[in-house]
GROMACS .gro file of C-alpha atoms in nm:
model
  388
    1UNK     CA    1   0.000   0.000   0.000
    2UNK     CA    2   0.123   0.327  -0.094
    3UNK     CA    3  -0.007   0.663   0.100
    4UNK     CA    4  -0.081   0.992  -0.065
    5UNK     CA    5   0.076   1.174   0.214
    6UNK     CA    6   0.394   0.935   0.175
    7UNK     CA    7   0.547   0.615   0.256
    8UNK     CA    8   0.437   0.286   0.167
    9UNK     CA    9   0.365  -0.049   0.361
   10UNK     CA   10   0.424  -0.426   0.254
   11UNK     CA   11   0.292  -0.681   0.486
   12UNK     CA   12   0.013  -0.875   0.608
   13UNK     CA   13  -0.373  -0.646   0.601
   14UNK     CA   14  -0.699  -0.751   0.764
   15UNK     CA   15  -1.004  -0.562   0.646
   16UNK     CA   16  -0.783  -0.312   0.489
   17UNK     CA   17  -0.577  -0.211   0.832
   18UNK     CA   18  -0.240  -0.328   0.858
   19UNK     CA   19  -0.241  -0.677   1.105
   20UNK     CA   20   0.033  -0.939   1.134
   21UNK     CA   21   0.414  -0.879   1.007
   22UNK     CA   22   0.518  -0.634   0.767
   23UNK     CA   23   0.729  -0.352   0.647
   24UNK     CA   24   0.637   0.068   0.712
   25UNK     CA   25   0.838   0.317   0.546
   26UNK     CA   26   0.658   0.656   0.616
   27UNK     CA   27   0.684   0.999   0.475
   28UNK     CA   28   0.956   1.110   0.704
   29UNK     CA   29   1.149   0.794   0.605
   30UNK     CA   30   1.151   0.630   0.890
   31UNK     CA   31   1.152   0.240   0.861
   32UNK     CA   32   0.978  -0.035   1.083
   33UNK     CA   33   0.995  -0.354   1.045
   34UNK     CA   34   0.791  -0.610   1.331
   35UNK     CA   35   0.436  -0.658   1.382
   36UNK     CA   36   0.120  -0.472   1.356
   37UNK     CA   37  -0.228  -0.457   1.531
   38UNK     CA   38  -0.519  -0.264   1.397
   39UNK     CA   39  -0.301  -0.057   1.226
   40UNK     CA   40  -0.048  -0.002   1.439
   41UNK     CA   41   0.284  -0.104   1.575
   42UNK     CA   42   0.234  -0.371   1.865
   43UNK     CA   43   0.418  -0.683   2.012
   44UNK     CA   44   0.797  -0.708   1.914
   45UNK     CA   45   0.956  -0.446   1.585
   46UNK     CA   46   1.267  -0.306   1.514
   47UNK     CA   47   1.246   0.063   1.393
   48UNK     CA   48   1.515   0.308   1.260
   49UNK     CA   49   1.422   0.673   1.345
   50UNK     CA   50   1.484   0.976   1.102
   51UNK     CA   51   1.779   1.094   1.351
   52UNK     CA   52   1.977   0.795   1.321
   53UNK     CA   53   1.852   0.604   1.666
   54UNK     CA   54   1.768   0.259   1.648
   55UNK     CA   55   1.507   0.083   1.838
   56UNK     CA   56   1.447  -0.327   1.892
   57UNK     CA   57   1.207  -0.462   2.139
   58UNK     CA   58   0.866  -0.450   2.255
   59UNK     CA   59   0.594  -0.209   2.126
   60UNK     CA   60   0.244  -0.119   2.258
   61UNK     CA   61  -0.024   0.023   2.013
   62UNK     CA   62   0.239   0.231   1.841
   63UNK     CA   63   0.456   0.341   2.180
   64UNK     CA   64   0.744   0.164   2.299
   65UNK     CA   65   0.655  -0.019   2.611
   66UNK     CA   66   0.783  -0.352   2.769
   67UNK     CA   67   1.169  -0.459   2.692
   68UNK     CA   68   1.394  -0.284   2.450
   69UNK     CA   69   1.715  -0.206   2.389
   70UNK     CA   70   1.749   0.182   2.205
   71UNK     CA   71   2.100   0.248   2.005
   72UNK     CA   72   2.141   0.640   2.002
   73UNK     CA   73   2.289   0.757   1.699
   74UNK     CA   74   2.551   0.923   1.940
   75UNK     CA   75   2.669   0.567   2.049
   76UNK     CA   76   2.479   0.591   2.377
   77UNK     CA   77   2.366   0.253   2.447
   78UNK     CA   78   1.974   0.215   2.673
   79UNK     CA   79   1.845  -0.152   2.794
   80UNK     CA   80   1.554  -0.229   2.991
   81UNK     CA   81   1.178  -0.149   3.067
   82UNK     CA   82   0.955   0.075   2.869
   83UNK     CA   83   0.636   0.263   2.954
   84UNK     CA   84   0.454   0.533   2.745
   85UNK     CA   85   0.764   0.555   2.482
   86UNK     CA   86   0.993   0.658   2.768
   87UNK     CA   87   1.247   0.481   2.998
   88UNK     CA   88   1.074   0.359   3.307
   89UNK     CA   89   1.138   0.060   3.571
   90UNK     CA   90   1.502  -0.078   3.534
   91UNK     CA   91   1.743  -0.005   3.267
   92UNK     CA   92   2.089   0.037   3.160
   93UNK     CA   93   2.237   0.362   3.007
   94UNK     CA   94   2.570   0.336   2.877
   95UNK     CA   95   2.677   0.701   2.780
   96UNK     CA   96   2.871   0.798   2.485
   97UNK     CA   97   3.126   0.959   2.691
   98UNK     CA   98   3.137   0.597   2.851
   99UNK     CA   99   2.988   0.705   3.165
  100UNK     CA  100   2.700   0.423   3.369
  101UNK     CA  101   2.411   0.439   3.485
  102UNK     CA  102   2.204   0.113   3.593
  103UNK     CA  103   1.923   0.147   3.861
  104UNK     CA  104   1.560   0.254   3.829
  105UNK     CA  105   1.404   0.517   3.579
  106UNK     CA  106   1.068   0.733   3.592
  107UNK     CA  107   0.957   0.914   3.317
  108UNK     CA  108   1.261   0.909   3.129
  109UNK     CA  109   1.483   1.006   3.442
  110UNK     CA  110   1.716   0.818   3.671
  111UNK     CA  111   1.567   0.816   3.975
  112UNK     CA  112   1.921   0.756   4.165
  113UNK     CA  113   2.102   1.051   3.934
  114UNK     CA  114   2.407   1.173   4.082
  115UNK     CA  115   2.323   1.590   4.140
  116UNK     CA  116   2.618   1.700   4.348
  117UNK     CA  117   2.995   1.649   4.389
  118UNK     CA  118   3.100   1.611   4.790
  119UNK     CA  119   3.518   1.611   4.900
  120UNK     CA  120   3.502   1.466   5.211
  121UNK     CA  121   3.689   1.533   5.491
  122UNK     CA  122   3.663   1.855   5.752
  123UNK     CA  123   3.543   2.198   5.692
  124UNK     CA  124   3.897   2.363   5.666
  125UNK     CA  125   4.191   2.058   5.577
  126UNK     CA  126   4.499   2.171   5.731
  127UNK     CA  127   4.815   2.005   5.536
  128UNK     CA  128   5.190   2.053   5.680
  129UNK     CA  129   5.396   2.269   5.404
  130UNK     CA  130   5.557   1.996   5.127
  131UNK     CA  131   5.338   1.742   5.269
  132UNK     CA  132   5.104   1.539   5.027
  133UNK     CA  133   4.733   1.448   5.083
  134UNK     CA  134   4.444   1.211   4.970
  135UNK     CA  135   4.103   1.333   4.862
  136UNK     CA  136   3.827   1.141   4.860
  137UNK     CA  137   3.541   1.179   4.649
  138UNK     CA  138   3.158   1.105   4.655
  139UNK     CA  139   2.904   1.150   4.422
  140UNK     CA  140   2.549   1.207   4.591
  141UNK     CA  141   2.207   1.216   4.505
  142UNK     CA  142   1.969   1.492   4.656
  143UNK     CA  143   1.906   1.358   4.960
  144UNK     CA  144   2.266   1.301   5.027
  145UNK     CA  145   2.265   0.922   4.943
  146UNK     CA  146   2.605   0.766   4.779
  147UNK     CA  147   2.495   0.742   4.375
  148UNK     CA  148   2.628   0.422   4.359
  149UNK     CA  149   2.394   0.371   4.043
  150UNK     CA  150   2.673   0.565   3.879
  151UNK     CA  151   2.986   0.505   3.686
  152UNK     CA  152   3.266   0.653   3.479
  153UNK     CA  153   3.191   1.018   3.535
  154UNK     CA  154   3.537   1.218   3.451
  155UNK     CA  155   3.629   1.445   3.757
  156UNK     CA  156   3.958   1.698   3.706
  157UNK     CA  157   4.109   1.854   3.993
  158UNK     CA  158   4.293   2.161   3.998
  159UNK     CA  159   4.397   2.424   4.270
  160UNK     CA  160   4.410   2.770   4.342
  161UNK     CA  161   4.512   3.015   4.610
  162UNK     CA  162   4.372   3.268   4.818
  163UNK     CA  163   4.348   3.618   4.585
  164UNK     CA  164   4.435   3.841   4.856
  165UNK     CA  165   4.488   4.279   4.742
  166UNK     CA  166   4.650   4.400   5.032
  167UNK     CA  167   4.905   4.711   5.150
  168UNK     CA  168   5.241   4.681   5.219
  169UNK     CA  169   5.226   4.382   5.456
  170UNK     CA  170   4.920   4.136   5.569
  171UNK     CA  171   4.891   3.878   5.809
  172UNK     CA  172   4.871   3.587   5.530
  173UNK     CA  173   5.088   3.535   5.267
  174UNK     CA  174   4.976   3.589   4.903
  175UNK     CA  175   5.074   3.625   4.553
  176UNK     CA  176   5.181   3.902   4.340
  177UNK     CA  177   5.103   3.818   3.958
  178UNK     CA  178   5.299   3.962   3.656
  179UNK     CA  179   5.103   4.181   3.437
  180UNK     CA  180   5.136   3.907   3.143
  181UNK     CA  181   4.980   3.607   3.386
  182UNK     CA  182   4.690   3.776   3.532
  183UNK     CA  183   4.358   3.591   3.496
  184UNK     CA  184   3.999   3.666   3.619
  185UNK     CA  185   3.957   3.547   4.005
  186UNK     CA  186   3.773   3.272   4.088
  187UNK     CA  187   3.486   3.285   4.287
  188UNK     CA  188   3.431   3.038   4.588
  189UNK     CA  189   3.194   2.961   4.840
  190UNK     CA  190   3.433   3.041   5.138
  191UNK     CA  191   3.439   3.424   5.133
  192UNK     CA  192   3.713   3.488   4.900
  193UNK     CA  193   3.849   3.445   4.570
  194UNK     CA  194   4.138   3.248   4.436
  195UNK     CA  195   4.384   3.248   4.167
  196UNK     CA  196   4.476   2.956   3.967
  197UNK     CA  197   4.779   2.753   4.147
  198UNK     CA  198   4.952   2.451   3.982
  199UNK     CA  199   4.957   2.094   4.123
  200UNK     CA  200   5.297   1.940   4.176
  201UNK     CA  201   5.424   1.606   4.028
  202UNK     CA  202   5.646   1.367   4.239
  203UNK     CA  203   5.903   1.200   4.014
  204UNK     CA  204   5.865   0.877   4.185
  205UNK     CA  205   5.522   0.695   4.106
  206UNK     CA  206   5.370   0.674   3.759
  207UNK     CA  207   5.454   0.837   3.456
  208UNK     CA  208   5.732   1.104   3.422
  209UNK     CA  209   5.508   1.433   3.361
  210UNK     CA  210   5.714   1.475   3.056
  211UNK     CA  211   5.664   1.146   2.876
  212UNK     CA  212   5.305   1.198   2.980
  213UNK     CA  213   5.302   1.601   2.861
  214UNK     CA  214   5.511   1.454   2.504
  215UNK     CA  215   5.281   1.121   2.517
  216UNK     CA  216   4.989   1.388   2.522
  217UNK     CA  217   5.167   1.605   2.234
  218UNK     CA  218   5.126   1.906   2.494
  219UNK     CA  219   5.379   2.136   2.443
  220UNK     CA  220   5.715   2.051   2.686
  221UNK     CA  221   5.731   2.151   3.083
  222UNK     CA  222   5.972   2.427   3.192
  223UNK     CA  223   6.135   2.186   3.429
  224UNK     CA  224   6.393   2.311   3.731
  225UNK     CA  225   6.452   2.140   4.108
  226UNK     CA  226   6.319   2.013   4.254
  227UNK     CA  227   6.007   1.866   4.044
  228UNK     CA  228   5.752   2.048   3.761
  229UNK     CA  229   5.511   2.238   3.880
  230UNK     CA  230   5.193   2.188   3.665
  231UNK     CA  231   4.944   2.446   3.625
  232UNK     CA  232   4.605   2.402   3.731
  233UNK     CA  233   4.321   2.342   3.444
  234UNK     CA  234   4.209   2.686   3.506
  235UNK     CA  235   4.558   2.885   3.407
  236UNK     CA  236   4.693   3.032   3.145
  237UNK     CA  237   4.400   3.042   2.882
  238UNK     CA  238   4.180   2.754   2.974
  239UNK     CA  239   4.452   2.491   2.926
  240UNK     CA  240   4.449   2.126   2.945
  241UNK     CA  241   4.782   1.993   3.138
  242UNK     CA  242   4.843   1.681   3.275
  243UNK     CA  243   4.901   1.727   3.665
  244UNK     CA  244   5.072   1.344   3.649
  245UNK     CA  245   4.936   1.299   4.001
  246UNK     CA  246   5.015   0.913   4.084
  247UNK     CA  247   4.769   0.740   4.261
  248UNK     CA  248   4.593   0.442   4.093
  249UNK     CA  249   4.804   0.513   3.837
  250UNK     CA  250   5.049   0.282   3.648
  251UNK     CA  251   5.316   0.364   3.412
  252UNK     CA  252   5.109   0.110   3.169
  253UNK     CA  253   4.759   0.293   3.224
  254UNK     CA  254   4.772   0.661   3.283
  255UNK     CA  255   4.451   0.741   3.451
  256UNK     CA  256   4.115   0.512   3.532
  257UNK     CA  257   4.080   0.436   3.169
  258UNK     CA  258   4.223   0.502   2.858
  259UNK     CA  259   4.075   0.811   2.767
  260UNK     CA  260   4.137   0.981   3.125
  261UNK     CA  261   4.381   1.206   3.170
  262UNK     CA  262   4.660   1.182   3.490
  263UNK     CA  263   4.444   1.464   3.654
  264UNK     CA  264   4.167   1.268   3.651
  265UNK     CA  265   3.979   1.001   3.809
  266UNK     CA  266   3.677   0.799   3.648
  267UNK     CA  267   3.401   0.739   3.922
  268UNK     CA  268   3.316   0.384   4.054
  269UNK     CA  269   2.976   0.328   4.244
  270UNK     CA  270   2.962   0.685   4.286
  271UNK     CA  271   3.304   0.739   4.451
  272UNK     CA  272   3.682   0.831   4.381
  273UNK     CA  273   3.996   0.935   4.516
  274UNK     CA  274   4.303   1.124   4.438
  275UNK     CA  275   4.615   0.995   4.602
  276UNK     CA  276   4.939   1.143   4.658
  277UNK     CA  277   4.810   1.505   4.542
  278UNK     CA  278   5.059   1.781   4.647
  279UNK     CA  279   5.056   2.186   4.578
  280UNK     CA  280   5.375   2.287   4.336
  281UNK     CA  281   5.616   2.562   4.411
  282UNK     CA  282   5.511   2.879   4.284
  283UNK     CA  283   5.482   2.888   3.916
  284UNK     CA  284   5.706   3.137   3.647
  285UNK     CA  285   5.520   3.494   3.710
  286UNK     CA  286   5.373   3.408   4.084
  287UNK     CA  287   5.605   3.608   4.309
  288UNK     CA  288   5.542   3.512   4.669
  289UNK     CA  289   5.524   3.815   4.929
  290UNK     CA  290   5.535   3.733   5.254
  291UNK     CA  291   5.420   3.984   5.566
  292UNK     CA  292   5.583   4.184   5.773
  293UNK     CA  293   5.867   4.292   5.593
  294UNK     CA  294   6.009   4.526   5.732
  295UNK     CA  295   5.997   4.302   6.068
  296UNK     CA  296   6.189   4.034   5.904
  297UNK     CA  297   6.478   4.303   5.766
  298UNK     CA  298   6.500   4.444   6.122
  299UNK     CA  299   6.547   4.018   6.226
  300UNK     CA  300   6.831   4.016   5.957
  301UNK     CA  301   6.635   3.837   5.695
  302UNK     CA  302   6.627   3.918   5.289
  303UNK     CA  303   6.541   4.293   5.241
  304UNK     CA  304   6.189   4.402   5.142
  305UNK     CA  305   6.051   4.252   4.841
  306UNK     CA  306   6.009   3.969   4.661
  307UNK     CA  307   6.243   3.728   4.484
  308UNK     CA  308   6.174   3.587   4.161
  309UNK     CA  309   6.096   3.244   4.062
  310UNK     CA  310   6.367   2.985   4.149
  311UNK     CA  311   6.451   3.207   4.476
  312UNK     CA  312   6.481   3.117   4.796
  313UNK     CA  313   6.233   3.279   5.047
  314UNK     CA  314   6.152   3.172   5.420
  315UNK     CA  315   6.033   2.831   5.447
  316UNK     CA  316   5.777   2.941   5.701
  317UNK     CA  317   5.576   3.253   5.809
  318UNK     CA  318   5.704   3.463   6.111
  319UNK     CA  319   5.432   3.451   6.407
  320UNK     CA  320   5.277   3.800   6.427
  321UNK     CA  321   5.433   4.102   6.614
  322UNK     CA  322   5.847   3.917   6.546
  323UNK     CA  323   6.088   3.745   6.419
  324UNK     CA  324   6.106   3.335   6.489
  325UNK     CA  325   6.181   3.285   6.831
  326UNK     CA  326   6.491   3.151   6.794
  327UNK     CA  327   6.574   3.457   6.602
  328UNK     CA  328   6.745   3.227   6.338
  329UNK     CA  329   6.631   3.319   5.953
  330UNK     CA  330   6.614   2.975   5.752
  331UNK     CA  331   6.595   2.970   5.424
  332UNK     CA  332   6.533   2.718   5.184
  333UNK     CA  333   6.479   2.652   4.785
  334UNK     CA  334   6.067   2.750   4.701
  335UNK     CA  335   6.013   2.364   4.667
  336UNK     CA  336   5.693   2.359   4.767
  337UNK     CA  337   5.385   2.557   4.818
  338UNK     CA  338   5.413   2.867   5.120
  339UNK     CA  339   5.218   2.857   5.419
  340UNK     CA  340   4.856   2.969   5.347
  341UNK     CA  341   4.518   2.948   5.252
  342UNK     CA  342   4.468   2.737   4.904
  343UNK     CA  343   4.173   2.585   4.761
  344UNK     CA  344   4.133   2.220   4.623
  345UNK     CA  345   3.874   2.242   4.288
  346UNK     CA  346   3.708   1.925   4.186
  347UNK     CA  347   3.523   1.973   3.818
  348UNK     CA  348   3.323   1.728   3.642
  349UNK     CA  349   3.415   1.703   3.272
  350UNK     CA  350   3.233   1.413   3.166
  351UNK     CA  351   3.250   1.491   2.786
  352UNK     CA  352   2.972   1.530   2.633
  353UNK     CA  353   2.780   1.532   3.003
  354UNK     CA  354   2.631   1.270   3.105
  355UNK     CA  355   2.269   1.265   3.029
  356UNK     CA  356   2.326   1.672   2.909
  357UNK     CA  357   2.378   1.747   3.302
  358UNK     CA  358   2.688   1.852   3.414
  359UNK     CA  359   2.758   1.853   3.801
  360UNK     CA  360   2.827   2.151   3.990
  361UNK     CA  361   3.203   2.202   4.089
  362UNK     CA  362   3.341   2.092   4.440
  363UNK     CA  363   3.523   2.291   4.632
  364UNK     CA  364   3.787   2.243   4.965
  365UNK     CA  365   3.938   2.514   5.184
  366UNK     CA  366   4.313   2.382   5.227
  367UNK     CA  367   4.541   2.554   5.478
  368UNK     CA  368   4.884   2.495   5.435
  369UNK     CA  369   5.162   2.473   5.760
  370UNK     CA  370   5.452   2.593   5.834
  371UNK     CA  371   5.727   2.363   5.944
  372UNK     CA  372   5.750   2.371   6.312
  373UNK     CA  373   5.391   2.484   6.397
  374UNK     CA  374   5.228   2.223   6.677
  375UNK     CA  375   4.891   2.190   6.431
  376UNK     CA  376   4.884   1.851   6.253
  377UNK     CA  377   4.747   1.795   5.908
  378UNK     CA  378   4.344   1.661   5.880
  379UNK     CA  379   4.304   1.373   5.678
  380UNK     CA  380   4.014   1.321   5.442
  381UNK     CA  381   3.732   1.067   5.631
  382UNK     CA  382   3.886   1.190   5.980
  383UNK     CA  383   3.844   1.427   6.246
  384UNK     CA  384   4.134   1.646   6.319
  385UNK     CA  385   4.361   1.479   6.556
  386UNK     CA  386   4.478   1.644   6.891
  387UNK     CA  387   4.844   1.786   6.901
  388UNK     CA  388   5.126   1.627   6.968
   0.00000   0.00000   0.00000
């Protein structure tokens, strides 16, 4: 039968409707092939759709409703119940961007969706200067559940540091940009805004962060002792860098999976972590200023100002109102961040998002301690633990 309005059928008819098996090409060129009652499509078929999707399973009076198994044209990948042409009751969605989800629909919605990323750990995470620290990650639903439905979301981390404009001397310790490396602060939810700081890659443990920049075809590190500092996914333009931060990685694998990069982590039941991560020195065009100045020249420390990168400057800030009490000024190569107030940034960049959402960003308020102080560092999971 061939319609006026376009498309043709070829198949079984009963008093002129279509009934039985048969073949529907309509106007739009869309194609089913399965079986027909009173005219429409019901019991099993197998349709192709004008956008490329592809559809096998079980059909109710011309909706999709029972089992079926939907290939997007994207590559995303949907098996399990039907009701009313949408997803509903249990099912499988295999994202293009290879993220999971398996657990209960409604409506054509997840019911167990992931909607916010969570860094646990306390309020404020106070890490010892050079030392390195775990994060771990959840992924929760609204009402704070795990979303252990949930795998194979990509989540970057990068840092920054507190964005501090202050006089000629302050009671924290901050960084003076060049003109050429200035960037828009960024905003977050502690009070204050931060500039972008880079993430520092131990040479032991996984791949070298050149072989993985080269590997990568990123242009090369500038390299110099003791380690490279890496900058953070939010410097210099926007930039993708690998951070080469070890943890489950192996010099055979660099990330979760193949397409994740060494600053990443692929989720698993809802959760990840990030080993080993550790703040970088201060990167080319960061000079680090340190209070009280003029303080530390009257102590016999390096006159006012600040040295350039590669300098050496105070390992630690001098308590307020003096010098170190033992009057002694120790210096030391800029090896690794300076005492202060930093900020841990944990982005999801599931690519394309996952089921067109993309989570908001995390954030962690990490305070970084001078060598000596009598305040140990908090540990992701844990409360803080009592001096020694």
């Amino acid at each position: 039968m061939k319609y006026k309005a376009g498309g043709h059928y070829e198949g079984e008819f009963s008093h002129g409707l279509r009934e039985g098996h048969g073949h529907l090409v309509d106007r739009d060129g869309q194609a089913y092939w399965g079986s027909f009652h009173e005219n429409k499509r019901h019991s099993r078929g197998h349709m192709v759709f004008r956008n490329g999707d592809k559809y096998e399973g079980d059909w109710v009076r011309d909706q999709r409703q029972g089992h079926g198994v939907l290939c997007r044209a994207d590559g995303s990948t949907y098996e399990g119940q039907w009701h009313s042409d949408v997803f509903s009751g249990l099912g499988n969605m295999t994202h293009c961007s290879g993220a999971i989800y398996h657990g209960m629909w409604i409506n054509g919605h997840p019911v167990a969706q992931a909607k916010r990323i969570v860094i646990l750990g306390p309020e404020v995470m106070d890490v010892a200067q050079g030392s390195s620290f775990t994060l771990n990650i959840q992924l929760q639903q609204n009402n704070g559940e795990v979303a252990r439905s949930e795998d194979g979301r990509v989540l970057k981390i990068s840092a920054g540091i507190r964005y501090v404009q202050l006089p000629a001397y302050s009671e924290v310790s901050f960084f003076k940009m060049d003109k050429d490396k200035r960037e828009p602060p960024i905003q977050t939810p502690f009070g204050f805004d931060c500039i972008a700081y880079p993430l520092w890659s131990p040479k032991s443990g996984g791949l070298e962060p050149r072989a993985a920049l080269e590997s990568a075809r990123d242009p090369p590190l500038l390299t110099g002792d003791p380690g490279p500092a890496l900058p953070s996914d939010t410097s210099w333009g926007q930039r993708d860098m690998l951070s080469g931060l070890p943890g489950e990685t192996s010099s055979s694998s660099r990330g979760c999976e193949p397409h994740c990069p060494e600053d990443c982590r692929c989720v698993k039941q809802g959760c990840a972590r990030f080993s080993d991560v550790r703040l970088g020195p201060p990167p080319p065009g960061y000079s680090p200023i340190l209070f009280l100045d003029s303080l530390r020249e009257e102590a016999g420390c390096r006159p006012r100002g600040s040295p350039g990168p590669g300098r050496t400057m105070p390992a630690m800030q001098d308590p307020p109102g003096g010098s170190r009490p033992d009057g002694a000024a120790t210096t030391e190569p800029a090896a690794a961040a300076f005492p202060g107030e930093y900020v841990i940034m944990i982005r999801d960049v599931t690519d394309p998002p996952f089921l067109g959402h993309t989570l908001p960003t995390a954030f962690k308020h990490l305070r970084v301690l001078g060598k000596g102080t009598d305040q140990q560092p908090h540990f992701p999971g844990e409360g803080p633990e009592s001096p020694s």
